[in-house]
């Protein structure tokens, strides 16, 4: 459970680290939204998603597949288990 | 009480530090607004919120849950106890 | 009086330093405007305001309370005693 | 197969490295989309594409040919074999 | 006279230095325009203006008074003696 | 032929280097498009074009002549021999 | 003649250096256009223009006079002798 992880998170990147291999919801500037498995990230918040899907109102709009997403277009990243209820 | 904290705040990040574990209101560019518990932050003002909720006119619009928010999309962060009256 | 302070201001941040503990008007990009007491600032012009209020046409729109404002959204900061006449 | 590559990807740029010589889909800010062979990239995510084509709704709009694309206009880069299904 | 100063200006900041204590016209992004006395500036082109006035079509719209203006919102700064004819 | 050059291009700037003295198509943010001879470039992708022409839908709109173009407004640069077919 | 200068230009800033004391056309983001004598520039492409005039469709709209222009608002700078034909 993610809510139990709070104590282990001292820096923001710790959440990304704990989310590796898990499904995340990624909100981009300009209202694009992806769901996919977080494979990798760096300090610029560039990320790699596997099985990425572009979402619109909770519905899959397009399969992007494997994808490198540039950090400066990202608004937030959220473990899907906590955000897709 | 936050108003009594003023004397202890010498640098802006001191307020974020004092807000850890407390509920904050986060205003993003493009009119998005989150409320959640501040878990972590770094010098880029990247933050992690727990129990994050997207707000619209004071009403919860969506549960985001656990969330990493990129600093460069943030306008202001305010302890909810002082801003949500 | 602020107008007498001009001689003491050699670098822009000197004005912010002289405004600590005083009420300031903060103009943000996208037409948001805050009034509040300047508590702290850093070289990125991140600031902390106490008793922050969002203003619209000189009228208080919302109480934000204690607030951390990210520097890169700020257009100008003005001591309220000189700007709110 | 790209999906089998996940284990080899530890940093985001590893995906770009693995995509060299392969066809990629490049989404730019402002809704431009390119398809082309990834020839080179650097840490700013500047890239060179060969046989680049500007796409619109899955249809080729213009042949750009050999092209240097500046990293800061890129939203995501995706191996075409995984995204163009 | 400013036109005689051209020979003394080797770097752009030399013009700002020569304008200290003089009235300047400051054009901001998003069509805001200030007139005021240039008190201080730094390498980020953050500036302090005294007696700042927000202008619209050559008419004073608002007195801002003493003001710190963030450099990254500035388009140009012009000594008023040369620009307000 | 540019397509034969792919093997010699290891970093993105290698394409710009190989394009010196040749005609390039330069796409700027905000839909401006230039055609001109690439004379020089630096790591910020600032470039100098000779005989620059502003294009609109493949038609010359204005002669700009010799021109310094700031890198941060550039989306892509493409050797005209490969893009203007 | 500027066209004869091509051989002497190895880096983009060489064109600005060769344009000192000459009239240049400066295109800003957001469609502003200046014509003026280039007096100075630095590596951020901050420039000083003398006798600057704001142009609209080839017609002088306003005299700006002596002016410091911030580099990050500039799209291109072109020697007027080559661009104003």
Short mmCIF file of C-alpha atoms in Angstrom, two decimals, chain G residues 20-82:
data_model
loop_
_atom_site.label_atom_id
_atom_site.label_comp_id
_atom_site.label_asym_id
_atom_site.label_seq_id
_atom_site.Cartn_x
_atom_site.Cartn_y
_atom_site.Cartn_z
CA UNK G 20 27.91 46.84 -34.54
CA UNK G 21 27.35 50.46 -35.54
CA UNK G 22 25.05 49.35 -38.36
CA UNK G 23 21.28 49.40 -38.62
CA UNK G 24 19.59 46.09 -37.73
CA UNK G 25 16.09 44.71 -37.88
CA UNK G 26 15.14 42.93 -34.62
CA UNK G 27 12.15 40.59 -34.59
CA UNK G 28 10.71 39.97 -31.11
CA UNK G 29 8.33 37.26 -29.93
CA UNK G 30 4.73 38.44 -30.04
CA UNK G 31 5.24 40.20 -33.38
CA UNK G 32 7.03 43.35 -32.19
CA UNK G 33 9.71 44.53 -34.61
CA UNK G 34 12.44 47.11 -34.02
CA UNK G 35 14.85 48.87 -36.35
CA UNK G 36 17.86 50.59 -34.82
CA UNK G 37 21.64 50.87 -34.71
CA UNK G 38 23.26 47.94 -32.89
CA UNK G 39 25.46 49.43 -30.17
CA UNK G 40 26.26 46.42 -27.97
CA UNK G 41 25.32 42.79 -27.29
CA UNK G 42 26.31 40.03 -24.86
CA UNK G 43 26.21 36.22 -24.84
CA UNK G 44 22.58 36.23 -23.66
CA UNK G 45 21.83 38.25 -26.85
CA UNK G 46 20.80 41.18 -24.67
CA UNK G 47 21.35 44.12 -27.03
CA UNK G 48 21.46 47.92 -26.99
CA UNK G 49 19.94 49.76 -29.93
CA UNK G 50 20.32 53.45 -30.67
CA UNK G 51 17.58 55.33 -32.53
CA UNK G 52 15.29 52.33 -32.07
CA UNK G 53 11.93 52.50 -33.79
CA UNK G 54 9.02 50.09 -33.36
CA UNK G 55 7.83 49.02 -36.83
CA UNK G 56 4.53 47.67 -38.11
CA UNK G 57 4.26 46.49 -41.70
CA UNK G 58 7.33 48.48 -42.67
CA UNK G 59 5.99 51.71 -41.13
CA UNK G 60 7.47 53.41 -38.02
CA UNK G 61 4.91 53.07 -35.20
CA UNK G 62 6.84 54.59 -32.30
CA UNK G 63 10.27 56.03 -31.53
CA UNK G 64 11.85 54.10 -28.68
CA UNK G 65 15.19 55.91 -28.92
CA UNK G 66 18.06 54.39 -26.96
CA UNK G 67 17.02 50.94 -25.79
CA UNK G 68 18.18 47.86 -23.87
CA UNK G 69 16.40 44.77 -25.29
CA UNK G 70 16.44 41.49 -23.31
CA UNK G 71 17.80 38.58 -25.32
CA UNK G 72 15.17 36.03 -24.47
CA UNK G 73 12.45 37.96 -26.29
CA UNK G 74 14.41 38.08 -29.57
CA UNK G 75 13.64 35.78 -32.52
CA UNK G 76 16.12 37.10 -35.07
CA UNK G 77 18.48 40.02 -35.72
CA UNK G 78 19.25 40.97 -39.28
CA UNK G 79 21.48 43.72 -40.74
CA UNK G 80 18.94 46.14 -42.19
CA UNK G 81 20.98 46.62 -45.35
CA UNK G 82 20.25 43.00 -46.23
#
